[in-house]
Every structure is written in C-alpha cells, then in structure tokens.
Short mmCIF file of C-alpha atoms in Angstrom, two decimals:
data_model
loop_
_atom_site.label_atom_id
_atom_site.label_comp_id
_atom_site.label_asym_id
_atom_site.label_seq_id
_atom_site.Cartn_x
_atom_site.Cartn_y
_atom_site.Cartn_z
CA MET K 29 -3.67 -4.74 3.80
CA CYS K 30 -2.99 -2.18 6.49
CA GLY K 31 0.12 -0.45 7.78
CA ILE K 32 1.26 -0.95 11.35
CA LEU K 33 3.97 0.82 13.34
CA ALA K 34 4.74 0.07 16.98
CA VAL K 35 7.41 1.73 19.13
CA LEU K 36 7.81 0.25 22.60
CA GLY K 37 9.96 1.33 25.53
CA ILE K 38 11.06 4.62 23.98
CA ALA K 39 13.15 6.92 26.22
CA ASP K 40 11.60 10.16 24.99
CA ASN K 41 7.79 10.18 25.17
CA SER K 42 7.40 13.92 24.61
CA GLN K 43 4.92 15.56 22.25
CA ALA K 44 7.75 15.92 19.73
CA LYS K 45 8.29 12.14 19.76
CA ARG K 46 4.57 11.52 19.38
CA SER K 47 4.59 13.80 16.35
CA ARG K 48 7.58 11.91 14.93
CA ILE K 49 5.78 8.57 15.26
CA ILE K 50 2.72 10.00 13.52
CA GLU K 51 5.00 11.27 10.76
CA LEU K 52 6.61 7.84 10.34
CA SER K 53 3.22 6.13 10.35
CA ARG K 54 2.14 8.38 7.48
CA ARG K 55 4.84 6.74 5.36
CA LEU K 56 2.53 3.72 5.40
CA ARG K 57 -0.60 5.65 4.44
CA HIS K 58 -0.68 4.03 0.99
CA ARG K 59 -1.26 0.68 2.70
CA GLY K 60 -4.26 1.98 4.62
CA PRO K 61 -5.83 5.14 3.23
CA ASP K 62 -9.19 4.67 5.02
CA TRP K 63 -8.32 5.68 8.61
CA SER K 64 -5.42 6.42 10.95
CA GLY K 65 -5.25 5.32 14.58
CA LEU K 66 -2.79 5.82 17.44
CA HIS K 67 -2.73 4.34 20.95
CA CYS K 68 -0.28 5.70 23.53
CA HIS K 69 0.50 4.25 26.94
CA GLU K 70 3.42 5.88 28.75
CA ASP K 71 6.47 5.06 26.57
CA CYS K 72 4.63 2.72 24.17
CA TYR K 73 2.93 3.66 20.90
CA LEU K 74 0.79 1.59 18.54
CA ALA K 75 -0.03 3.28 15.21
CA HIS K 76 -2.26 1.97 12.44
CA GLN K 77 -3.14 2.92 8.87
CA ARG K 78 -6.33 1.10 7.92
CA LEU K 79 -7.51 -0.46 4.69
CA ALA K 80 -11.11 -1.30 5.55
CA ILE K 81 -12.13 -4.68 4.09
CA VAL K 82 -14.20 -6.25 6.89
CA ASP K 83 -16.54 -4.08 8.97
CA PRO K 84 -15.52 -0.75 7.39
CA ALA K 85 -17.86 1.19 9.67
CA SER K 86 -16.64 0.20 13.14
CA GLY K 87 -13.42 -1.80 12.82
CA ASP K 88 -10.93 1.04 13.22
CA GLN K 89 -7.68 0.16 14.99
CA PRO K 90 -5.97 -0.19 17.40
CA LEU K 91 -8.43 -2.73 18.85
CA TYR K 92 -8.92 -3.52 22.53
CA ASN K 93 -10.19 -5.97 25.10
CA GLU K 94 -13.14 -5.02 27.32
CA ASP K 95 -11.33 -2.70 29.73
CA LYS K 96 -8.75 -1.49 27.19
CA THR K 97 -5.83 -2.93 29.14
CA VAL K 98 -4.87 -4.91 26.03
CA ALA K 99 -4.36 -3.05 22.74
CA VAL K 100 -3.45 -4.55 19.38
CA THR K 101 -2.61 -3.24 15.92
CA VAL K 102 -3.04 -5.75 13.11
CA ASN K 103 -2.28 -6.00 9.41
CA GLY K 104 -4.16 -8.80 7.69
CA GLU K 105 -7.25 -10.97 7.84
CA ILE K 106 -8.36 -13.69 10.29
CA TYR K 107 -10.53 -16.00 8.21
CA ASN K 108 -11.73 -18.16 11.12
CA HIS K 109 -12.71 -15.25 13.37
CA ARG K 110 -16.35 -16.37 13.59
CA GLU K 111 -15.36 -19.81 14.86
CA LEU K 112 -12.96 -18.21 17.33
CA ARG K 113 -15.70 -15.91 18.64
CA GLU K 114 -17.67 -19.03 19.55
CA LYS K 115 -14.83 -19.97 21.90
CA LEU K 116 -14.90 -16.48 23.41
CA LYS K 117 -18.57 -16.15 24.34
CA SER K 118 -17.68 -14.82 27.77
CA HIS K 119 -15.98 -11.83 26.12
CA GLN K 120 -17.65 -8.66 24.92
CA PHE K 121 -16.82 -7.59 21.36
CA ARG K 122 -17.06 -3.95 20.35
CA THR K 123 -16.71 -4.30 16.56
CA GLY K 124 -17.36 -6.72 13.72
CA SER K 125 -13.66 -6.70 12.82
CA ASP K 126 -12.13 -10.11 12.23
CA CYS K 127 -8.97 -8.90 14.02
CA GLU K 128 -10.60 -8.09 17.35
CA VAL K 129 -10.43 -11.77 18.34
CA ILE K 130 -6.66 -11.36 18.85
CA ALA K 131 -7.06 -9.17 21.94
CA HIS K 132 -9.57 -11.56 23.51
CA LEU K 133 -7.62 -14.70 22.61
CA TYR K 134 -4.62 -13.24 24.41
CA GLU K 135 -6.77 -12.64 27.49
CA GLU K 136 -8.04 -16.20 27.39
CA TYR K 137 -4.95 -18.16 26.37
CA GLY K 138 -1.94 -15.94 26.92
CA GLU K 139 0.89 -15.85 24.36
CA GLU K 140 0.21 -19.38 23.09
CA PHE K 141 -2.86 -18.52 21.01
CA VAL K 142 -1.20 -17.61 17.70
CA ASP K 143 -1.48 -21.08 16.16
CA MET K 144 -5.26 -20.83 16.55
CA LEU K 145 -5.36 -18.06 13.94
CA ASP K 146 -6.18 -19.02 10.36
CA GLY K 147 -5.25 -16.17 8.09
CA MET K 148 -2.56 -13.78 6.96
CA PHE K 149 -1.43 -11.39 9.63
CA SER K 150 1.23 -9.35 11.36
CA PHE K 151 0.37 -7.82 14.68
CA VAL K 152 1.77 -6.14 17.77
CA LEU K 153 -0.09 -6.53 21.07
CA LEU K 154 0.54 -4.44 24.19
CA ASP K 155 -0.56 -5.54 27.66
CA THR K 156 -0.62 -2.30 29.64
CA ARG K 157 -1.01 -4.15 32.96
CA ASP K 158 2.68 -5.06 32.99
CA LYS K 159 3.83 -3.21 29.83
CA SER K 160 4.72 -6.51 28.17
CA PHE K 161 4.18 -6.96 24.45
CA ILE K 162 4.23 -9.59 21.75
CA ALA K 163 4.53 -9.43 17.97
CA ALA K 164 3.80 -12.21 15.50
CA ARG K 165 3.78 -12.89 11.77
CA ASP K 166 1.72 -15.40 9.81
CA ALA K 167 2.99 -18.86 8.92
CA ILE K 168 4.39 -18.12 5.45
CA GLY K 169 5.02 -14.38 5.67
CA ILE K 170 2.20 -13.25 3.38
CA THR K 171 2.02 -9.96 5.26
CA PRO K 172 5.29 -8.05 5.75
CA LEU K 173 6.77 -7.18 9.13
CA TYR K 174 10.12 -5.76 10.22
CA ILE K 175 11.70 -5.44 13.66
CA GLY K 176 14.21 -2.78 14.69
CA TRP K 177 16.08 -1.54 17.74
CA GLY K 178 16.65 2.07 18.71
CA LEU K 179 19.75 3.46 20.42
CA ASP K 180 17.63 4.17 23.50
CA GLY K 181 16.73 0.50 23.91
CA SER K 182 13.32 0.79 22.25
CA VAL K 183 11.92 -1.99 20.09
CA TRP K 184 10.22 -1.09 16.81
CA PHE K 185 7.90 -3.01 14.49
CA ALA K 186 6.62 -1.85 11.10
CA SER K 187 4.92 -3.18 7.98
CA GLU K 188 7.61 -1.61 5.79
CA MET K 189 11.24 -0.69 6.35
CA LYS K 190 10.68 2.93 5.39
CA ALA K 191 8.83 3.52 8.67
CA LEU K 192 11.75 2.50 10.90
CA SER K 193 14.99 2.71 8.89
CA ASP K 194 15.75 6.32 9.89
CA ASP K 195 15.21 5.83 13.62
CA CYS K 196 16.68 2.38 14.34
CA GLU K 197 20.36 1.54 14.70
CA ARG K 198 19.61 -1.86 13.17
CA PHE K 199 16.59 -3.66 11.80
CA MET K 200 15.71 -6.90 10.03
CA SER K 201 12.85 -8.83 8.49
CA PHE K 202 10.65 -10.45 11.15
CA LEU K 203 10.73 -14.18 10.45
CA PRO K 204 7.48 -15.79 9.21
CA GLY K 205 5.78 -18.18 11.60
CA HIS K 206 7.52 -16.59 14.60
CA ILE K 207 6.46 -14.70 17.72
CA TYR K 208 8.50 -12.14 19.68
CA SER K 209 7.87 -11.74 23.38
CA SER K 210 9.22 -8.84 25.42
CA LYS K 211 9.36 -11.19 28.40
CA THR K 212 12.19 -13.17 26.80
CA GLY K 213 13.44 -10.69 24.20
CA GLU K 214 13.60 -13.53 21.69
CA LEU K 215 11.94 -14.72 18.51
CA LYS K 216 10.37 -18.17 18.77
CA ARG K 217 8.83 -20.22 15.97
CA TRP K 218 5.15 -20.93 16.62
CA TYR K 219 4.49 -22.56 13.22
CA ASN K 220 5.75 -26.14 13.25
CA PRO K 221 4.00 -28.17 10.53
CA PRO K 222 5.18 -31.68 9.62
CA TRP K 223 6.73 -30.52 6.32
CA TYR K 224 8.96 -27.91 7.98
CA SER K 225 11.52 -30.55 8.99
CA GLU K 226 11.74 -31.58 5.30
CA HIS K 227 11.07 -35.21 6.27
CA ILE K 228 9.92 -37.06 3.14
CA PRO K 229 6.12 -37.60 3.35
CA SER K 230 4.43 -40.80 2.25
CA ALA K 231 0.69 -40.07 2.04
CA PRO K 232 -0.90 -41.36 -1.18
CA TYR K 233 -2.15 -38.81 -3.67
CA ASP K 234 -5.91 -38.28 -3.47
CA SER K 235 -7.10 -35.86 -6.13
CA LEU K 236 -10.46 -35.25 -4.46
CA VAL K 237 -8.91 -34.41 -1.08
CA LEU K 238 -6.56 -31.94 -2.75
CA ARG K 239 -9.38 -30.35 -4.74
CA LYS K 240 -11.65 -29.95 -1.71
CA ALA K 241 -8.82 -28.44 0.34
CA PHE K 242 -8.18 -25.82 -2.33
CA GLU K 243 -11.85 -25.02 -2.80
CA LYS K 244 -12.13 -24.47 0.95
CA ALA K 245 -9.09 -22.18 0.86
CA VAL K 246 -10.64 -20.03 -1.87
CA VAL K 247 -14.09 -19.87 -0.29
CA LYS K 248 -12.83 -18.64 3.09
CA ARG K 249 -11.10 -15.77 1.25
CA LEU K 250 -14.41 -14.49 -0.10
CA MET K 251 -14.86 -12.87 3.34
CA THR K 252 -15.27 -9.18 2.46
CA ASP K 253 -17.54 -6.19 2.90
CA VAL K 254 -16.08 -4.31 -0.09
CA PRO K 255 -15.89 -4.88 -3.87
CA PHE K 256 -13.29 -7.45 -4.94
CA GLY K 257 -12.04 -9.45 -7.90
CA VAL K 258 -9.39 -11.90 -9.04
CA LEU K 259 -6.08 -11.41 -10.81
CA LEU K 260 -6.27 -13.55 -13.94
CA SER K 261 -3.18 -14.12 -16.07
CA GLY K 262 -4.64 -17.10 -17.94
CA GLY K 263 -2.09 -19.46 -16.39
CA LEU K 264 -3.08 -22.51 -14.39
CA ASP K 265 -2.89 -21.02 -10.91
CA SER K 266 -4.84 -17.78 -11.35
CA SER K 267 -7.34 -19.58 -13.60
CA LEU K 268 -8.08 -22.18 -10.91
CA VAL K 269 -8.53 -19.43 -8.32
CA ALA K 270 -10.96 -17.65 -10.65
CA SER K 271 -12.80 -20.86 -11.51
CA VAL K 272 -13.37 -21.89 -7.90
CA ALA K 273 -14.27 -18.34 -6.81
CA SER K 274 -16.82 -17.97 -9.61
CA ARG K 275 -18.43 -21.31 -8.67
CA TYR K 276 -18.95 -20.34 -5.06
CA MET K 277 -19.72 -16.64 -5.51
CA LYS K 278 -23.47 -17.06 -5.60
CA ASP K 279 -23.56 -18.55 -2.10
CA SER K 280 -21.32 -15.93 -0.52
CA LYS K 281 -22.16 -12.83 1.49
CA ALA K 282 -20.10 -10.85 -1.04
CA ALA K 283 -22.50 -11.85 -3.84
CA PHE K 284 -25.44 -10.55 -1.81
CA GLN K 285 -23.69 -7.20 -1.45
CA TRP K 286 -21.96 -6.78 -4.81
CA GLY K 287 -23.56 -9.24 -7.27
CA SER K 288 -22.68 -12.79 -8.23
CA GLN K 289 -20.54 -12.01 -11.31
CA LEU K 290 -16.85 -12.18 -10.48
CA HIS K 291 -14.61 -9.38 -11.77
CA SER K 292 -11.26 -10.44 -13.25
CA PHE K 293 -8.20 -8.35 -14.10
CA CYS K 294 -5.23 -8.84 -16.39
CA ILE K 295 -2.37 -6.66 -17.61
CA GLY K 296 0.12 -6.98 -20.43
CA LEU K 297 1.81 -5.46 -23.42
CA LYS K 298 -0.30 -5.42 -26.57
CA GLY K 299 -0.48 -8.96 -27.93
CA SER K 300 0.96 -10.62 -24.81
CA PRO K 301 0.31 -14.34 -24.11
CA ASP K 302 -1.38 -13.57 -20.79
CA LEU K 303 -3.94 -11.19 -22.26
CA LYS K 304 -5.06 -13.75 -24.82
CA ALA K 305 -5.24 -16.67 -22.38
CA ALA K 306 -6.93 -14.60 -19.66
CA ARG K 307 -9.60 -13.40 -22.07
CA GLU K 308 -10.35 -16.98 -23.03
CA VAL K 309 -10.62 -18.10 -19.39
CA ALA K 310 -12.80 -15.10 -18.53
CA ASP K 311 -15.15 -15.91 -21.41
CA TYR K 312 -15.31 -19.54 -20.30
CA LEU K 313 -16.07 -18.63 -16.67
CA GLY K 314 -18.33 -15.69 -17.48
CA THR K 315 -16.42 -13.15 -15.40
CA ARG K 316 -16.66 -9.39 -15.88
CA HIS K 317 -13.21 -9.07 -17.40
CA HIS K 318 -10.96 -5.99 -17.39
CA GLU K 319 -7.87 -5.79 -19.61
CA PHE K 320 -5.15 -3.26 -18.91
CA TYR K 321 -2.22 -2.41 -21.17
CA PHE K 322 1.16 -0.86 -20.57
CA THR K 323 4.18 -0.08 -22.71
CA VAL K 324 7.79 -0.98 -22.02
CA GLN K 325 8.57 2.70 -21.48
CA GLU K 326 5.72 3.09 -18.98
CA GLY K 327 7.12 0.14 -17.07
CA ILE K 328 10.66 1.55 -17.10
CA ASP K 329 9.36 4.94 -15.93
CA ALA K 330 7.67 3.25 -12.95
CA ILE K 331 10.67 1.22 -11.76
CA GLU K 332 12.02 3.81 -9.30
CA GLU K 333 8.62 4.06 -7.60
CA VAL K 334 8.22 0.27 -7.66
CA ILE K 335 11.54 -0.18 -5.82
CA TYR K 336 10.48 2.43 -3.25
CA HIS K 337 7.36 0.41 -2.48
CA ILE K 338 8.63 -3.18 -2.67
CA GLU K 339 11.89 -2.35 -0.84
CA THR K 340 14.15 -4.78 -2.67
CA TYR K 341 16.67 -4.69 -5.51
CA ASP K 342 16.09 -8.33 -6.44
CA VAL K 343 15.95 -8.24 -10.26
CA THR K 344 13.31 -10.94 -10.80
CA THR K 345 11.05 -9.44 -8.13
CA ILE K 346 11.31 -5.95 -9.63
CA ARG K 347 10.52 -6.99 -13.18
CA ALA K 348 7.48 -9.02 -12.01
CA SER K 349 6.34 -6.34 -9.54
CA THR K 350 6.21 -3.56 -12.14
CA PRO K 351 3.20 -4.78 -14.17
CA MET K 352 1.45 -5.82 -10.94
CA PHE K 353 2.07 -2.34 -9.51
CA LEU K 354 0.63 -0.69 -12.63
CA MET K 355 -2.37 -3.04 -12.67
CA SER K 356 -3.14 -2.39 -9.00
CA ARG K 357 -3.45 1.32 -9.67
CA LYS K 358 -6.01 0.62 -12.39
CA ILE K 359 -7.88 -1.82 -10.15
CA LYS K 360 -8.14 0.73 -7.35
CA SER K 361 -9.49 3.29 -9.82
CA LEU K 362 -12.46 0.96 -10.35
CA GLY K 363 -13.29 1.01 -6.65
CA VAL K 364 -11.95 -2.50 -5.96
CA LYS K 365 -10.03 -2.99 -2.69
CA MET K 366 -9.33 -6.73 -2.56
CA VAL K 367 -8.16 -9.31 -5.10
CA LEU K 368 -7.48 -13.03 -5.07
CA SER K 369 -4.14 -14.09 -6.55
CA GLY K 370 -2.36 -17.34 -7.45
CA GLU K 371 1.01 -17.05 -5.68
CA GLY K 372 2.54 -20.11 -4.03
CA SER K 373 1.47 -22.95 -6.28
CA ASP K 374 4.82 -23.34 -8.07
CA GLU K 375 6.69 -23.58 -4.79
CA ILE K 376 4.33 -26.19 -3.34
CA PHE K 377 4.04 -28.40 -6.41
CA GLY K 378 7.42 -27.92 -8.06
CA GLY K 379 5.98 -25.93 -10.93
CA TYR K 380 9.07 -24.11 -12.17
CA LEU K 381 10.60 -25.57 -15.30
CA TYR K 382 13.90 -26.37 -13.60
CA PHE K 383 12.04 -29.00 -11.57
CA HIS K 384 12.30 -31.14 -14.74
CA LYS K 385 15.87 -31.74 -13.61
CA ALA K 386 14.95 -33.07 -10.15
CA PRO K 387 16.96 -36.32 -9.84
CA ASN K 388 14.68 -37.94 -7.27
CA LYS K 389 11.66 -37.31 -5.07
CA GLU K 390 13.76 -36.57 -1.99
CA GLU K 391 15.57 -33.65 -3.59
CA LEU K 392 12.35 -32.39 -5.17
CA HIS K 393 10.61 -32.34 -1.79
CA GLN K 394 13.51 -30.59 -0.09
CA GLU K 395 13.56 -27.96 -2.82
CA THR K 396 9.82 -27.29 -2.49
CA CYS K 397 10.26 -26.90 1.29
CA SER K 398 13.10 -24.42 0.76
CA LYS K 399 11.07 -22.45 -1.79
CA ILE K 400 8.07 -22.16 0.55
CA LYS K 401 10.29 -21.00 3.41
CA ALA K 402 11.73 -18.24 1.18
CA LEU K 403 8.41 -17.01 -0.23
CA HIS K 404 8.32 -14.04 2.15
CA LEU K 405 11.43 -12.64 0.47
CA TYR K 406 10.10 -12.88 -3.09
CA ASP K 407 6.58 -13.70 -4.31
CA CYS K 408 4.78 -12.81 -1.06
CA LEU K 409 6.72 -9.56 -0.88
CA ARG K 410 5.88 -8.75 -4.51
CA ALA K 411 2.19 -9.59 -4.26
CA ASN K 412 1.70 -7.70 -1.02
CA LYS K 413 3.69 -4.54 -1.63
CA SER K 414 2.85 -4.11 -5.33
CA THR K 415 -0.87 -4.09 -4.52
CA SER K 416 -0.75 -2.29 -1.17
CA ALA K 417 1.12 0.58 -2.85
CA TRP K 418 -2.34 1.59 -4.09
CA GLY K 419 -4.44 0.45 -1.14
CA VAL K 420 -5.40 -2.93 -2.60
CA GLU K 421 -5.24 -6.20 -0.64
CA ALA K 422 -4.06 -9.43 -2.28
CA ARG K 423 -5.24 -12.76 -0.83
CA VAL K 424 -3.45 -15.97 -1.76
CA PRO K 425 -5.46 -19.21 -1.33
CA PHE K 426 -2.58 -21.50 -2.34
CA LEU K 427 -0.80 -20.37 0.85
CA ASP K 428 -3.64 -21.43 3.12
CA LYS K 429 -2.19 -23.31 6.13
CA GLU K 430 -4.55 -26.27 5.81
CA PHE K 431 -4.07 -26.54 2.06
CA ILE K 432 -0.28 -26.47 2.37
CA ASN K 433 -0.44 -29.26 4.96
CA VAL K 434 -2.50 -31.40 2.59
CA ALA K 435 -0.34 -30.68 -0.46
CA MET K 436 2.97 -31.14 1.36
CA SER K 437 1.91 -34.46 2.89
CA ILE K 438 1.65 -36.10 -0.56
CA ASP K 439 4.38 -38.55 -1.44
CA PRO K 440 6.61 -36.32 -3.64
CA GLU K 441 6.94 -39.15 -6.16
CA TRP K 442 3.58 -37.88 -7.46
CA LYS K 443 5.06 -34.41 -8.02
CA MET K 444 7.95 -35.73 -10.11
CA ILE K 445 7.77 -34.65 -13.76
CA ARG K 446 7.41 -37.89 -15.72
CA PRO K 447 6.95 -37.42 -19.49
CA ASP K 448 6.83 -41.22 -19.85
CA LEU K 449 3.65 -41.22 -17.72
CA GLY K 450 2.22 -38.03 -19.22
CA ARG K 451 2.95 -36.00 -16.10
CA ILE K 452 4.02 -32.41 -16.72
CA GLU K 453 4.87 -29.95 -13.96
CA LYS K 454 2.11 -29.58 -11.31
CA TRP K 455 0.35 -32.66 -12.66
CA VAL K 456 -1.17 -33.48 -9.26
CA LEU K 457 -2.91 -30.08 -9.19
CA ARG K 458 -4.01 -30.21 -12.83
CA ASN K 459 -5.35 -33.73 -12.43
CA ALA K 460 -7.28 -32.77 -9.29
CA PHE K 461 -9.35 -30.30 -11.32
CA ASP K 462 -9.62 -32.38 -14.49
CA ASP K 463 -13.33 -33.12 -14.13
CA GLU K 464 -14.95 -34.38 -17.33
CA LEU K 465 -18.52 -34.09 -16.04
CA ASN K 466 -18.22 -30.64 -14.47
CA PRO K 467 -15.07 -29.06 -15.95
CA TYR K 468 -13.36 -26.23 -14.13
CA LEU K 469 -11.35 -25.01 -17.13
CA PRO K 470 -10.76 -25.81 -20.80
CA LYS K 471 -8.28 -28.67 -21.14
CA HIS K 472 -5.59 -26.64 -22.89
CA ILE K 473 -5.70 -24.02 -20.13
CA LEU K 474 -5.64 -26.69 -17.44
CA TYR K 475 -2.50 -28.12 -19.05
CA ARG K 476 -0.93 -24.84 -20.20
CA GLN K 477 2.84 -24.76 -19.59
CA LYS K 478 4.21 -22.44 -16.94
CA GLU K 479 5.02 -18.84 -17.90
CA GLN K 480 6.84 -16.49 -15.55
CA PHE K 481 4.56 -13.53 -14.82
CA SER K 482 7.16 -11.16 -16.22
CA ASP K 483 7.29 -13.24 -19.44
CA GLY K 484 3.55 -13.71 -19.78
CA VAL K 485 2.81 -9.97 -19.76
CA GLY K 486 4.87 -9.77 -22.96
CA TYR K 487 8.29 -11.12 -23.88
CA SER K 488 9.51 -7.68 -24.96
CA TRP K 489 9.15 -6.48 -21.36
CA ILE K 490 12.30 -8.31 -20.24
CA ASP K 491 14.12 -7.44 -23.48
CA GLY K 492 13.19 -3.80 -22.99
CA LEU K 493 14.53 -3.85 -19.44
CA LYS K 494 17.81 -5.38 -20.61
CA ASP K 495 18.19 -2.74 -23.34
CA HIS K 496 17.46 0.02 -20.84
CA ALA K 497 20.00 -1.37 -18.38
CA ASN K 498 22.65 -1.66 -21.09
CA ARG K 499 22.12 1.97 -22.12
CA GLN K 500 22.45 3.11 -18.52
CA MET K 501 25.70 1.16 -18.15
CA GLN K 502 27.13 2.85 -21.26
CA CYS K 503 26.31 6.36 -20.06
#
C-alpha cells in the first residue's frame, strides 16, 4: 500500500502552500515509508508516499507518460500490467512499476480505460495539456480513497481522511468502482458486473471452475519483489489462501528471490482457537510459521492508536482491527512487506452464521450483494488500514474481479445452508477444495465452523473490551 494526496485547482500555489501539502502528505508516511514524491504543475499537486513492492529500485512515483504531460499517483497493484504492456508496445516505459501502465493507457484510450485494470487501486491522474484530471477507485474498494472540496474551489483526494480533513470544507469516501472526471465534475460508476443489479443468477455450480478461478486469483497475487507471507488464522478462508499459495510458490518469481517455503503469521491470546488451528494448518502445509501473542491489556492500550489509523468508530471493526494492527507491527519487524489475507469470502458465499436464517435463495443472494457493496466500509477498511499503519500491504484474492464474477454467477440455491443435505455455510467453497486424491487441507479444517476474527484470537478479548468499556462508563 502507498499513500496518495492530490490537490487540484488550488487558489494559492505559493511556497507556503507547497510546504503545507508536503506536511499533509507526511501524515500518510506510515503507508509508504520507502520514498516520497511530489509533482507540481501550476495550481495542481500530486504527492505520493511509496511502499515499494514491485520494482523497488526505479518505480518511484508520481509516474509519467513519455513527455511527462500526463502524471499519475497510484496506491495499489495492477496484476495484469504485463498483459497491458503488450497492448502498449508503441509506448516507451521508464520503469518496471506495474502502475506505470495507467499513464500510457490514458494516452491510448482516454478516460474509458479503467475497466481494463485488474487489481486493487486508487489513483489520481493529471493531464497537464488541458489541466483536466481523473480519479478512480478499484471495483470493491480494497484500497481507500477520499474526496474533498476546499473553500477556494479546489478538489482534494487522499488515501486517508487525516490528510484532507483540516483543509476541506467537506469530504466523503470515494465510492468503489467509480471514476471522477474534472470535465464533468461528477462521479460515474465504471464497474458494472452482472451481479451488481442483484438479479438472481442461474448458472449451475461447477466445483472445478470455482476452484480454478480461486487458484488463479491467488497466483496473480504472488507478484512481488519483496519478502511476503500469508495471514493464517486456521479458519477456512485464510487456510485455503495459504494452501493454494504454498502449492504454487515453487513456480513463482518470488520463490526464486526469497525461497519456496511460504511464511505464515497468526496472532492470538494464549490458548486461543486460532493459534491452535493455524499451527495445525501450518504443519500440514509445511509453512514457516510465526505465532504472535498479545494480552487483553495490550489490546486495550492500542485502541486509541488503532482508531487513529483505521478512521472509524465502528465497534466490530475496531475490535477486529486491534489484533491485526498488533500483528502487522510484528510482521514488519521481520522484514516482510506484503501478506495475503482471506477477506471477502463470507460476503460472497453467505458465510456468516446468520445466513442460516435465509428464507430463500433470492433473499440470500440479495444479502450477499449488499454485503459485497459495503465491504469498503468494514473488512476492506480494516485489512488495509490495520496493515498499512506499519507499512505492510494486504492482498485479498477472494476479492479478485474475475473470481467474484464466477462465484456470484452461481445459482444461489447452492449457497443455501441445508443441514438435511449436509451443506453447512460456504459449502460450495469447501466442496470445491475437497479433493480426496490431492487434498488441500485436513477435512476438519476444511469444514471448520466460522469464527469471527475477534472471537478466534481469544474469546476473552471481547469480554475484556466489554469490561473495560463498562469501567469507563462508571468513571
């Protein structure tokens, strides 16, 4: 993850204002401790705090087209950048950065190129030839982005609210799957998949198609030039991510650079369910496993800092973010800068326990659609900001565009929880990886019941938070 800040059309472009923008950009330094960049053109500024994952040596931002008339600052990863470069052979690339394709795609296709990108991203692009600009956010909102308006008519964009809240008269979350164009002054949705309309799909369930789509989603996220690992709670989702990643590690560029043994990470209170299950999965997969522990008091002491970084007071998000925040600090201390994580599966497959009460497939499907659309406010926000607080990037294969399209095209009757047929929550996913000849996971892990992350790290974590809150109320 990186930190971006863009201020466009500002009335005061003095040295003092430049210094102010640099100061605000530094508030995002935790997201990108590896380098700082700033591009200025008249009354427009693009600032960038870089976390170097791909091409650490030459991929500093902002990035440009050939004659530097187009500048772009990007937070995220473009997984299909090599395929896109093949379509841009007439263009000259300066770096090996996956994000440089954005500047050249704009030159080639104009504002309509965003749907060509496969990845997680937020970016702001400035065309200095007419001082027009666009900003866009990925399909699901994996990477954060906010838009604000200054009293002088300027438009602001930032990866976190803390970089624009003091200088904008109003600001809001930039909607996922949308693009903003200065030519119209409006947000427009560029991401229009079939499931977005919540029309009930009817495709038959094919376990092999689902499995292959997920494996492809994991493999493309092994794109890295730095050490990485996987967050492993021992639950179904993180265990499948770890299993697939460990299978394909040996054939990846990352294995050539860093070795073929996958590193896995787990955190919990002493004796927590997650620690035990994760250790078992790690032993089964042969990962280099790292266990981290925290106490209830350590978690409580971190809450104020957690809220500062995740920028929400949502109770469930805070209690789940705290152990992830503490774990990310430990992970960074080991020299790891990128991790794979299992967010998104429960929303896509109806994995939460309340889905047992779904009265019919229509309502189940509509609920899964609503949950996916809201991910940017909760699980995506938690995963991104809890890790980026320490300069770690979280990648989420379950939220791959192609995989979501496959999973959300399945007739939702197959996602219904049917004890009479032996189908527990997320049965379609479990069944897809239930391979007797070449097993991905032990059976009891593959069919382990859902635990909330904040429960799995240790049940006394939530109880401790409640006790702490009650004591504060009584003071």
